[in-house]
C-alpha cells in the first residue's frame, strides 16, 4: 500500500512539473509579458525598462528554473499585476472557489444521483424521460445565459437573493445552482447507465428473490456498485470546477481563484498564473487519488489493482 | 437552444420592468459604482488603469489642477509656479493642508513622493507619470524645485494629472504594500475600506481644503468590481448600483427610456487610426512605402459611413494624428475625402492597377476592422485580417513592423499632443514613418517651453503626417454612462469620473 501511495505521489509531482513547464512556455508564446505588464498606454521606453527590470531578457529556461526553485520552497513570488505576494492572494481567493465548487458538486450529486437511480429503476417511463430531459437541457444551455436568467428571476424580479457578490450568504445560492447544474447531466447519465447494468446482474435477482425490500435493493445493493465510475467522474468534475469556474465567478462577481486565473492569463501575470496552474493540477491529482481510495473502499476487488 | 448574449438580454428585458427594490442611494447619501475590472493596486503610481486615475483624483491631490471647463491650470497643493530655466520648475506650496491621517503637508512630502517614484528600484508601474522628472529638491518648508530630464513643456499637464502627493512619514513607514490596503491622501474623499481589486468605500473628507477641487457633494462612494456588464445592468435595476460607464451601445440603447435611468454618451480622448508601414519595416517591397498607395488607402476608407453605421453617440471623424481635445492638435491640414474612384486612380499611378494583397493587423473592434477591409477590397486591395492580443500586436509592431495596423491610443488622458504624436513619430519602436525631419520637428516642439512656438511646430508636424499619409486618422471613441435617476453628474471629455462632482438631484 505504501509503495502504491508513493508511486502515486511521484507521478503526481511529475504531472504537476510537466504542466507547469508547458504552461510557462505557452504563457511566453501568448505575447511579450513586458508589454502586458507595462499596460496599454505604455511607451516603448517604458516597455524596455520593464523587460530588463523583470528579467525577461534572460533565457527562457533560466527563467523557468529560477521560478521553480523558489516555488519549491513555497515562494511563488510577487504578482506582476497586483504587486502583492501571490501566496497571500491565492489564500484569500481560493476559499471562495472551493466553497462554490463543493456547494456546486453537492448540489449536482444530490440532484443527479437520485434522478439517475429513479430513471434506471423505471426505464422508458415518464420519470426516465423527465430525468433525461433535465440532463439534455443542462448540457444545452450555456452557463452565462443560465446565470443571467437566474439573476433576472430570483434577484431582479423576486428580490430573494443579491445579483452578485457574497456580502450575504445568500449570494452563494445562484452560483451553486449554475455550477452544479452544469455537472449534473454527466453524473446522472453515468448513474443511470451503471444502475441499468447492475440491476440486470445475477446478485440483484438473488437479492430480490430473497425478498429484500426494493428500496434497499436499489440503494444498498445496486447503487454501491453502480456508483464506482460516478466517483471517478465527480472527482474530475470537481477538479474542473475549481479551475473552470471562471464564467460563474465573472457573472456573479465572486473574485475567486477561477476569475483570478482568467485575469492573470489576460494580463500575462506569470507568477500568479504559474502558481494557480500548479495548485489546480494538484487538486486534480488529489481528487483523482481520493476517488481511487474511495472506489477501493466501495469495491474490494480494486484494492489489489 | 443556444442563444446569443444580446438576444438573451433582449428576451429577458421585459422582465426587468417589474423590478422594484433599492437599498443604497439618496436616503443614506451613498452612491454605488461598479468598476468593470480589478484595479491592481490603489496607489496611483502602482497602477496604469483608468479606475486608478479616478481613485487617485478622488483621494489625492496634485500640485496643480486643470479646470475641465476652461482648460486652464490652477494651483492645487501648489499656489504658484515659475520656470527658472527650461529644466527647472519652482513651486510654492499651500500651507495648512492636512492629509487624511492628520499629517501636515509640506515640501518633504513632495520631495519624498517624486524622488521615490522616479527611483527605478522602487518599481513604480506608472512610469509615464513621472518619467520626465530627474529629481525634486526642497528649497524651504513650502518651496520645492523640480528638475526635469530635459525640456518638458507638458510638465504642468502631468502635475495637474497623474502626479499626486503622498504623505512622506506614513509612506516611509508602510511602503507601497501598506498603502495597498490603507491609502492616505489629501483629497476630497478618504478611503474607509479597501479590499484590493474588489471593493472600495470612500467617505467625504469633511476637512478638505477645497482650493481647486470642490468639497465632495455625496457622503459615501461605494465601489464594487463587477466584471460582467449584464450583471452590472441587473444591479442597476436592483438599485444596488447607481452609476456605470463604458457600457456597450446596444446595452445603453436598451436602458434608454427604461425606468428612470439616465443614459449619457460622452467623447473620450481615445482615437483610432491606421498606421501604414511607410518605412518598409515589414519588407521593403511593401506597397505601403509608396505615398500614392497610402493616399489611396486614405481615400478608400469611408470613415463617416463607419461612424454612422457602426459607432454611436458622440463619436466623430478626426483628420489629424491626435485627439482634437489635446493642446497643439492642429486641424488645419490636408484632408482626404472618401473617394474610391480617386483611390483607384492613385493605385494605378503607383503601378498597382490590379491591386495587391496585404496583411492587416488589429486587436479590438473587429467589426470596424472588417468594414475597413471590405472598403479596401472595393479598390482592389485584398487585406488579410490578423486579429491578435494587444500585447502580441505591439510586440510585433516594435520588433518587425506590420504593413497596416488598426490601432487606438488614449494618451493616458494627457491633453497634449506630445502624448500621442511624439510617441509614434520620434523614431521609437512603433514609428512606422521613420521620417528624420518629422522626428526633429516633434523633438523641438516637445522641448520648447514657449507654447506659441510649440503650437506652430506641432502644426507643421501634423501637416507632414497628413501630406505623406503616414497615418489614416479615423475617429475618437465615446463612452456610455448609465446612472440612476437620482444622480446628477455631467461627464467630461477626458473620461475622468470626478466623484466629488457627483451629486443628488
mmCIF file of N, CA and C in Angstrom, chain B residues 5-107:
data_model
loop_
_atom_site.group_PDB
_atom_site.id
_atom_site.type_symbol
_atom_site.label_atom_id
_atom_site.label_comp_id
_atom_site.label_asym_id
_atom_site.label_seq_id
_atom_site.Cartn_x
_atom_site.Cartn_y
_atom_site.Cartn_z
ATOM 1 N N UNK B 5 -25.800 36.309 -26.447
ATOM 2 C CA UNK B 5 -25.933 37.149 -25.265
ATOM 3 C C UNK B 5 -26.959 38.266 -25.491
ATOM 4 N N UNK B 6 -26.833 38.879 -26.661
ATOM 5 C CA UNK B 6 -27.701 40.023 -26.930
ATOM 6 C C UNK B 6 -29.152 39.586 -27.028
ATOM 7 N N UNK B 7 -29.373 38.492 -27.767
ATOM 8 C CA UNK B 7 -30.738 38.012 -27.926
ATOM 9 C C UNK B 7 -31.314 37.639 -26.571
ATOM 10 N N UNK B 8 -30.481 37.020 -25.761
ATOM 11 C CA UNK B 8 -30.938 36.623 -24.433
ATOM 12 C C UNK B 8 -31.319 37.853 -23.627
ATOM 13 N N UNK B 9 -30.473 38.844 -23.677
ATOM 14 C CA UNK B 9 -30.746 40.068 -22.921
ATOM 15 C C UNK B 9 -32.040 40.697 -23.411
ATOM 16 N N UNK B 10 -32.225 40.694 -24.733
ATOM 17 C CA UNK B 10 -33.425 41.289 -25.305
ATOM 18 C C UNK B 10 -34.658 40.523 -24.838
ATOM 19 N N UNK B 11 -34.535 39.202 -24.802
ATOM 20 C CA UNK B 11 -35.661 38.386 -24.403
ATOM 21 C C UNK B 11 -36.003 38.607 -22.932
ATOM 22 N N UNK B 12 -34.990 38.889 -22.159
ATOM 23 C CA UNK B 12 -35.191 38.999 -20.717
ATOM 24 C C UNK B 12 -35.610 40.385 -20.269
ATOM 25 N N UNK B 13 -35.341 41.366 -21.099
ATOM 26 C CA UNK B 13 -35.527 42.726 -20.623
ATOM 27 C C UNK B 13 -36.934 43.042 -20.115
ATOM 28 N N UNK B 14 -38.000 42.558 -20.777
ATOM 29 C CA UNK B 14 -39.315 42.890 -20.243
ATOM 30 C C UNK B 14 -39.440 42.511 -18.769
ATOM 31 N N UNK B 15 -38.790 41.428 -18.390
ATOM 32 C CA UNK B 15 -38.858 41.001 -17.004
ATOM 33 C C UNK B 15 -38.315 42.068 -16.059
ATOM 34 N N UNK B 16 -37.337 42.826 -16.560
ATOM 35 C CA UNK B 16 -36.737 43.854 -15.718
ATOM 36 C C UNK B 16 -37.749 44.918 -15.281
ATOM 37 N N UNK B 17 -38.797 45.065 -16.099
ATOM 38 C CA UNK B 17 -39.690 46.198 -15.882
ATOM 39 C C UNK B 17 -40.410 46.123 -14.547
ATOM 40 N N UNK B 18 -40.486 44.915 -13.994
ATOM 41 C CA UNK B 18 -41.211 44.792 -12.735
ATOM 42 C C UNK B 18 -40.292 44.950 -11.540
ATOM 43 N N UNK B 19 -39.051 45.279 -11.849
ATOM 44 C CA UNK B 19 -38.069 45.360 -10.773
ATOM 45 C C UNK B 19 -38.421 46.462 -9.796
ATOM 46 N N UNK B 20 -38.417 46.103 -8.552
ATOM 47 C CA UNK B 20 -38.597 47.130 -7.526
ATOM 48 C C UNK B 20 -37.810 46.727 -6.303
ATOM 49 N N UNK B 21 -36.793 47.403 -6.026
ATOM 50 C CA UNK B 21 -36.170 47.410 -4.706
ATOM 51 C C UNK B 21 -34.896 48.229 -4.781
ATOM 52 N N UNK B 22 -34.686 48.994 -3.789
ATOM 53 C CA UNK B 22 -33.479 49.802 -3.757
ATOM 54 C C UNK B 22 -32.957 49.805 -2.337
ATOM 55 N N UNK B 23 -31.672 49.579 -2.200
ATOM 56 C CA UNK B 23 -31.095 49.544 -0.861
ATOM 57 C C UNK B 23 -30.323 50.816 -0.555
ATOM 58 N N UNK B 24 -29.297 51.036 -1.377
ATOM 59 C CA UNK B 24 -28.484 52.221 -1.110
ATOM 60 C C UNK B 24 -29.036 53.358 -1.942
ATOM 61 N N UNK B 25 -28.458 54.531 -1.786
ATOM 62 C CA UNK B 25 -28.872 55.633 -2.629
ATOM 63 C C UNK B 25 -29.021 56.910 -1.858
ATOM 64 N N UNK B 26 -29.956 57.731 -2.327
ATOM 65 C CA UNK B 26 -30.120 59.069 -1.808
ATOM 66 C C UNK B 26 -30.408 59.056 -0.303
ATOM 67 N N UNK B 27 -31.223 58.070 0.130
ATOM 68 C CA UNK B 27 -31.645 58.065 1.528
ATOM 69 C C UNK B 27 -30.471 57.967 2.499
ATOM 70 N N UNK B 28 -29.444 57.195 2.132
ATOM 71 C CA UNK B 28 -28.294 57.136 3.044
ATOM 72 C C UNK B 28 -27.061 57.814 2.448
ATOM 73 N N UNK B 29 -27.302 58.699 1.457
ATOM 74 C CA UNK B 29 -26.239 59.537 0.900
ATOM 75 C C UNK B 29 -25.059 58.707 0.391
ATOM 76 N N UNK B 30 -25.366 57.563 -0.261
ATOM 77 C CA UNK B 30 -24.321 56.681 -0.783
ATOM 78 C C UNK B 30 -24.529 56.446 -2.274
ATOM 79 N N UNK B 31 -23.511 56.744 -3.062
ATOM 80 C CA UNK B 31 -23.555 56.426 -4.488
ATOM 81 C C UNK B 31 -22.759 55.137 -4.698
ATOM 82 N N UNK B 32 -23.411 54.126 -5.261
ATOM 83 C CA UNK B 32 -22.727 52.857 -5.518
ATOM 84 C C UNK B 32 -22.293 52.816 -6.976
ATOM 85 N N UNK B 33 -21.036 52.449 -7.185
ATOM 86 C CA UNK B 33 -20.445 52.479 -8.517
ATOM 87 C C UNK B 33 -19.862 51.103 -8.827
ATOM 88 N N UNK B 34 -19.955 50.698 -10.089
ATOM 89 C CA UNK B 34 -19.336 49.430 -10.490
ATOM 90 C C UNK B 34 -18.080 49.712 -11.306
ATOM 91 N N UNK B 35 -16.989 49.061 -10.932
ATOM 92 C CA UNK B 35 -15.795 49.015 -11.776
ATOM 93 C C UNK B 35 -15.883 47.723 -12.575
ATOM 94 N N UNK B 36 -15.448 47.774 -13.846
ATOM 95 C CA UNK B 36 -15.549 46.572 -14.660
ATOM 96 C C UNK B 36 -14.333 45.674 -14.512
ATOM 97 N N UNK B 37 -13.220 46.237 -14.020
ATOM 98 C CA UNK B 37 -12.057 45.354 -13.880
ATOM 99 C C UNK B 37 -11.382 45.578 -12.531
ATOM 100 N N UNK B 38 -10.667 44.567 -12.100
ATOM 101 C CA UNK B 38 -9.995 44.646 -10.812
ATOM 102 C C UNK B 38 -8.810 45.591 -10.907
ATOM 103 N N UNK B 39 -8.811 46.583 -10.060
ATOM 104 C CA UNK B 39 -7.682 47.511 -10.019
ATOM 105 C C UNK B 39 -6.530 46.811 -9.312
ATOM 106 N N UNK B 40 -5.362 46.838 -9.959
ATOM 107 C CA UNK B 40 -4.250 46.048 -9.424
ATOM 108 C C UNK B 40 -3.701 46.580 -8.105
ATOM 109 N N UNK B 41 -3.718 47.906 -7.931
ATOM 110 C CA UNK B 41 -3.104 48.499 -6.746
ATOM 111 C C UNK B 41 -3.683 49.893 -6.617
ATOM 112 N N UNK B 42 -4.048 50.279 -5.403
ATOM 113 C CA UNK B 42 -4.760 51.544 -5.242
ATOM 114 C C UNK B 42 -3.839 52.771 -5.347
ATOM 115 N N UNK B 43 -2.541 52.578 -5.133
ATOM 116 C CA UNK B 43 -1.587 53.687 -5.260
ATOM 117 C C UNK B 43 -1.477 54.087 -6.736
ATOM 118 N N UNK B 44 -1.780 55.347 -7.052
ATOM 119 C CA UNK B 44 -1.757 55.760 -8.468
ATOM 120 C C UNK B 44 -0.422 55.513 -9.175
ATOM 121 N N UNK B 45 0.666 55.416 -8.430
ATOM 122 C CA UNK B 45 1.957 55.150 -9.070
ATOM 123 C C UNK B 45 2.170 53.665 -9.338
ATOM 124 N N UNK B 46 1.284 52.827 -8.797
ATOM 125 C CA UNK B 46 1.444 51.380 -8.972
ATOM 126 C C UNK B 46 0.308 50.760 -9.776
ATOM 127 N N UNK B 47 -0.393 51.586 -10.546
ATOM 128 C CA UNK B 47 -1.346 51.018 -11.489
ATOM 129 C C UNK B 47 -1.341 51.862 -12.754
ATOM 130 N N UNK B 48 -1.848 51.277 -13.847
ATOM 131 C CA UNK B 48 -1.945 52.046 -15.091
ATOM 132 C C UNK B 48 -3.377 51.959 -15.604
ATOM 133 N N UNK B 49 -4.335 51.867 -14.676
ATOM 134 C CA UNK B 49 -5.723 51.684 -15.091
ATOM 135 C C UNK B 49 -6.513 52.971 -14.929
ATOM 136 N N UNK B 50 -7.529 53.103 -15.756
ATOM 137 C CA UNK B 50 -8.412 54.269 -15.649
ATOM 138 C C UNK B 50 -9.047 54.328 -14.267
ATOM 139 N N UNK B 51 -9.440 53.170 -13.753
ATOM 140 C CA UNK B 51 -10.040 53.119 -12.420
ATOM 141 C C UNK B 51 -9.089 53.727 -11.389
ATOM 142 N N UNK B 52 -7.783 53.508 -11.609
ATOM 143 C CA UNK B 52 -6.774 54.048 -10.705
ATOM 144 C C UNK B 52 -6.705 55.561 -10.782
ATOM 145 N N UNK B 53 -6.857 56.091 -11.999
ATOM 146 C CA UNK B 53 -6.841 57.545 -12.168
ATOM 147 C C UNK B 53 -8.021 58.160 -11.406
ATOM 148 N N UNK B 54 -9.172 57.494 -11.468
ATOM 149 C CA UNK B 54 -10.364 58.023 -10.792
ATOM 150 C C UNK B 54 -10.171 58.060 -9.286
ATOM 151 N N UNK B 55 -9.650 56.959 -8.729
ATOM 152 C CA UNK B 55 -9.424 56.917 -7.288
ATOM 153 C C UNK B 55 -8.334 57.910 -6.898
ATOM 154 N N UNK B 56 -7.297 58.025 -7.738
ATOM 155 C CA UNK B 56 -6.207 58.962 -7.473
ATOM 156 C C UNK B 56 -6.722 60.389 -7.378
ATOM 157 N N UNK B 57 -7.636 60.715 -8.259
ATOM 158 C CA UNK B 57 -8.199 62.056 -8.304
ATOM 159 C C UNK B 57 -9.145 62.309 -7.128
ATOM 160 N N UNK B 58 -9.751 61.248 -6.612
ATOM 161 C CA UNK B 58 -10.713 61.419 -5.522
ATOM 162 C C UNK B 58 -10.036 61.520 -4.165
ATOM 163 N N UNK B 59 -8.982 60.733 -3.958
ATOM 164 C CA UNK B 59 -8.409 60.641 -2.617
ATOM 165 C C UNK B 59 -7.097 61.402 -2.462
ATOM 166 N N UNK B 60 -6.495 61.808 -3.576
ATOM 167 C CA UNK B 60 -5.227 62.530 -3.502
ATOM 168 C C UNK B 60 -5.354 63.872 -4.221
ATOM 169 N N UNK B 61 -4.296 64.664 -4.141
ATOM 170 C CA UNK B 61 -4.250 65.915 -4.890
ATOM 171 C C UNK B 61 -2.930 66.025 -5.620
ATOM 172 N N UNK B 62 -2.968 66.747 -6.729
ATOM 173 C CA UNK B 62 -1.746 67.074 -7.443
ATOM 174 C C UNK B 62 -1.294 68.464 -7.028
ATOM 175 N N UNK B 63 -0.119 68.863 -7.499
ATOM 176 C CA UNK B 63 0.364 70.208 -7.188
ATOM 177 C C UNK B 63 -0.488 71.244 -7.927
ATOM 178 N N UNK B 64 -0.918 70.878 -9.159
ATOM 179 C CA UNK B 64 -1.765 71.785 -9.929
ATOM 180 C C UNK B 64 -3.067 71.066 -10.267
ATOM 181 N N UNK B 65 -3.950 71.789 -10.926
ATOM 182 C CA UNK B 65 -5.216 71.200 -11.344
ATOM 183 C C UNK B 65 -5.628 71.871 -12.639
ATOM 184 N N UNK B 66 -6.115 71.068 -13.590
ATOM 185 C CA UNK B 66 -6.594 71.671 -14.831
ATOM 186 C C UNK B 66 -8.112 71.757 -14.762
ATOM 187 N N UNK B 67 -8.622 72.983 -14.843
ATOM 188 C CA UNK B 67 -10.061 73.192 -14.811
ATOM 189 C C UNK B 67 -10.661 72.576 -16.079
ATOM 190 N N UNK B 68 -11.526 71.555 -15.932
ATOM 191 C CA UNK B 68 -12.038 70.889 -17.141
ATOM 192 C C UNK B 68 -12.880 71.822 -18.022
ATOM 193 N N UNK B 69 -13.426 72.878 -17.418
ATOM 194 C CA UNK B 69 -14.280 73.780 -18.198
ATOM 195 C C UNK B 69 -13.454 74.723 -19.064
ATOM 196 N N UNK B 70 -12.361 75.276 -18.485
ATOM 197 C CA UNK B 70 -11.589 76.282 -19.228
ATOM 198 C C UNK B 70 -10.299 75.723 -19.808
ATOM 199 N N UNK B 71 -9.835 74.577 -19.265
ATOM 200 C CA UNK B 71 -8.558 74.031 -19.716
ATOM 201 C C UNK B 71 -7.372 74.756 -19.085
ATOM 202 N N UNK B 72 -7.635 75.715 -18.207
ATOM 203 C CA UNK B 72 -6.550 76.487 -17.570
ATOM 204 C C UNK B 72 -5.985 75.721 -16.375
ATOM 205 N N UNK B 73 -4.677 75.913 -16.124
ATOM 206 C CA UNK B 73 -4.071 75.320 -14.940
ATOM 207 C C UNK B 73 -4.246 76.259 -13.754
ATOM 208 N N UNK B 74 -4.700 75.686 -12.618
ATOM 209 C CA UNK B 74 -4.803 76.486 -11.404
ATOM 210 C C UNK B 74 -4.039 75.772 -10.297
ATOM 211 N N UNK B 75 -3.694 76.505 -9.252
ATOM 212 C CA UNK B 75 -2.954 75.905 -8.149
ATOM 213 C C UNK B 75 -3.821 74.924 -7.382
ATOM 214 N N UNK B 76 -3.187 73.842 -6.866
ATOM 215 C CA UNK B 76 -3.913 72.918 -6.001
ATOM 216 C C UNK B 76 -3.100 72.758 -4.719
ATOM 217 N N UNK B 77 -2.186 71.791 -4.647
ATOM 218 C CA UNK B 77 -1.299 71.738 -3.481
ATOM 219 C C UNK B 77 -0.211 72.799 -3.598
ATOM 220 N N UNK B 78 0.034 73.273 -4.813
ATOM 221 C CA UNK B 78 0.948 74.416 -5.005
ATOM 222 C C UNK B 78 0.072 75.647 -5.239
ATOM 223 N N UNK B 79 0.608 76.816 -4.878
ATOM 224 C CA UNK B 79 -0.172 78.036 -5.110
ATOM 225 C C UNK B 79 0.377 78.826 -6.292
ATOM 226 N N UNK B 80 1.689 78.666 -6.555
ATOM 227 C CA UNK B 80 2.261 79.358 -7.710
ATOM 228 C C UNK B 80 3.467 78.578 -8.214
ATOM 229 N N UNK B 81 3.864 78.835 -9.455
ATOM 230 C CA UNK B 81 4.995 78.111 -10.038
ATOM 231 C C UNK B 81 5.673 78.980 -11.079
ATOM 232 N N UNK B 82 6.988 78.802 -11.217
ATOM 233 C CA UNK B 82 7.730 79.552 -12.238
ATOM 234 C C UNK B 82 8.815 78.663 -12.825
ATOM 235 N N UNK B 83 9.023 78.781 -14.144
ATOM 236 C CA UNK B 83 10.130 78.089 -14.790
ATOM 237 C C UNK B 83 11.381 78.935 -14.581
ATOM 238 N N UNK B 84 12.355 78.388 -13.868
ATOM 239 C CA UNK B 84 13.621 79.094 -13.662
ATOM 240 C C UNK B 84 14.414 79.045 -14.973
ATOM 241 N N UNK B 85 14.493 77.856 -15.553
ATOM 242 C CA UNK B 85 15.018 77.697 -16.910
ATOM 243 C C UNK B 85 14.257 76.533 -17.537
ATOM 244 N N UNK B 86 14.713 76.048 -18.701
ATOM 245 C CA UNK B 86 13.887 75.076 -19.419
ATOM 246 C C UNK B 86 13.793 73.715 -18.718
ATOM 247 N N UNK B 87 14.616 73.471 -17.688
ATOM 248 C CA UNK B 87 14.537 72.181 -16.999
ATOM 249 C C UNK B 87 14.341 72.338 -15.485
ATOM 250 N N UNK B 88 14.051 73.537 -15.034
ATOM 251 C CA UNK B 88 13.913 73.768 -13.595
ATOM 252 C C UNK B 88 12.605 74.492 -13.306
ATOM 253 N N UNK B 89 11.773 73.853 -12.487
ATOM 254 C CA UNK B 89 10.472 74.426 -12.158
ATOM 255 C C UNK B 89 10.390 74.614 -10.643
ATOM 256 N N UNK B 90 10.142 75.850 -10.216
ATOM 257 C CA UNK B 90 9.993 76.120 -8.776
ATOM 258 C C UNK B 90 8.522 76.275 -8.433
ATOM 259 N N UNK B 91 8.119 75.668 -7.322
ATOM 260 C CA UNK B 91 6.724 75.770 -6.910
ATOM 261 C C UNK B 91 6.626 76.208 -5.451
ATOM 262 N N UNK B 92 5.671 77.091 -5.186
ATOM 263 C CA UNK B 92 5.370 77.482 -3.809
ATOM 264 C C UNK B 92 4.164 76.661 -3.368
ATOM 265 N N UNK B 93 4.257 76.070 -2.163
ATOM 266 C CA UNK B 93 3.217 75.136 -1.733
ATOM 267 C C UNK B 93 2.185 75.807 -0.825
ATOM 268 N N UNK B 94 1.007 75.193 -0.816
ATOM 269 C CA UNK B 94 -0.091 75.701 0.013
ATOM 270 C C UNK B 94 0.170 75.323 1.477
ATOM 271 N N UNK B 95 -0.070 76.263 2.371
ATOM 272 C CA UNK B 95 0.135 75.969 3.798
ATOM 273 C C UNK B 95 -1.179 75.566 4.447
ATOM 274 N N UNK B 96 -1.068 74.798 5.515
ATOM 275 C CA UNK B 96 -2.267 74.447 6.291
ATOM 276 C C UNK B 96 -3.051 73.248 5.768
ATOM 277 N N UNK B 97 -2.503 72.554 4.762
ATOM 278 C CA UNK B 97 -3.206 71.366 4.250
ATOM 279 C C UNK B 97 -2.841 70.160 5.111
ATOM 280 N N UNK B 98 -3.840 69.319 5.400
ATOM 281 C CA UNK B 98 -3.573 68.106 6.191
ATOM 282 C C UNK B 98 -3.958 66.851 5.397
ATOM 283 N N UNK B 99 -3.169 65.809 5.570
ATOM 284 C CA UNK B 99 -3.512 64.503 4.993
ATOM 285 C C UNK B 99 -4.648 63.869 5.816
ATOM 286 N N UNK B 100 -5.246 62.828 5.270
ATOM 287 C CA UNK B 100 -6.371 62.170 5.955
ATOM 288 C C UNK B 100 -5.991 61.628 7.333
ATOM 289 N N UNK B 101 -4.711 61.326 7.524
ATOM 290 C CA UNK B 101 -4.296 60.781 8.815
ATOM 291 C C UNK B 101 -3.806 61.881 9.758
ATOM 292 N N UNK B 102 -3.988 63.135 9.356
ATOM 293 C CA UNK B 102 -3.616 64.239 10.231
ATOM 294 C C UNK B 102 -2.223 64.795 9.983
ATOM 295 N N UNK B 103 -1.412 64.064 9.199
ATOM 296 C CA UNK B 103 -0.059 64.531 8.897
ATOM 297 C C UNK B 103 -0.126 65.857 8.119
ATOM 298 N N UNK B 104 0.732 66.801 8.485
ATOM 299 C CA UNK B 104 0.706 68.106 7.806
ATOM 300 C C UNK B 104 1.457 68.023 6.485
ATOM 301 N N UNK B 105 0.936 68.720 5.475
ATOM 302 C CA UNK B 105 1.558 68.707 4.151
ATOM 303 C C UNK B 105 2.610 69.806 4.034
ATOM 304 N N UNK B 106 3.802 69.429 3.543
ATOM 305 C CA UNK B 106 4.819 70.438 3.247
ATOM 306 C C UNK B 106 5.794 69.909 2.180
ATOM 307 N N UNK B 107 6.900 70.600 1.990
ATOM 308 C CA UNK B 107 7.847 70.268 0.919
ATOM 309 C C UNK B 107 8.387 68.842 1.017
#
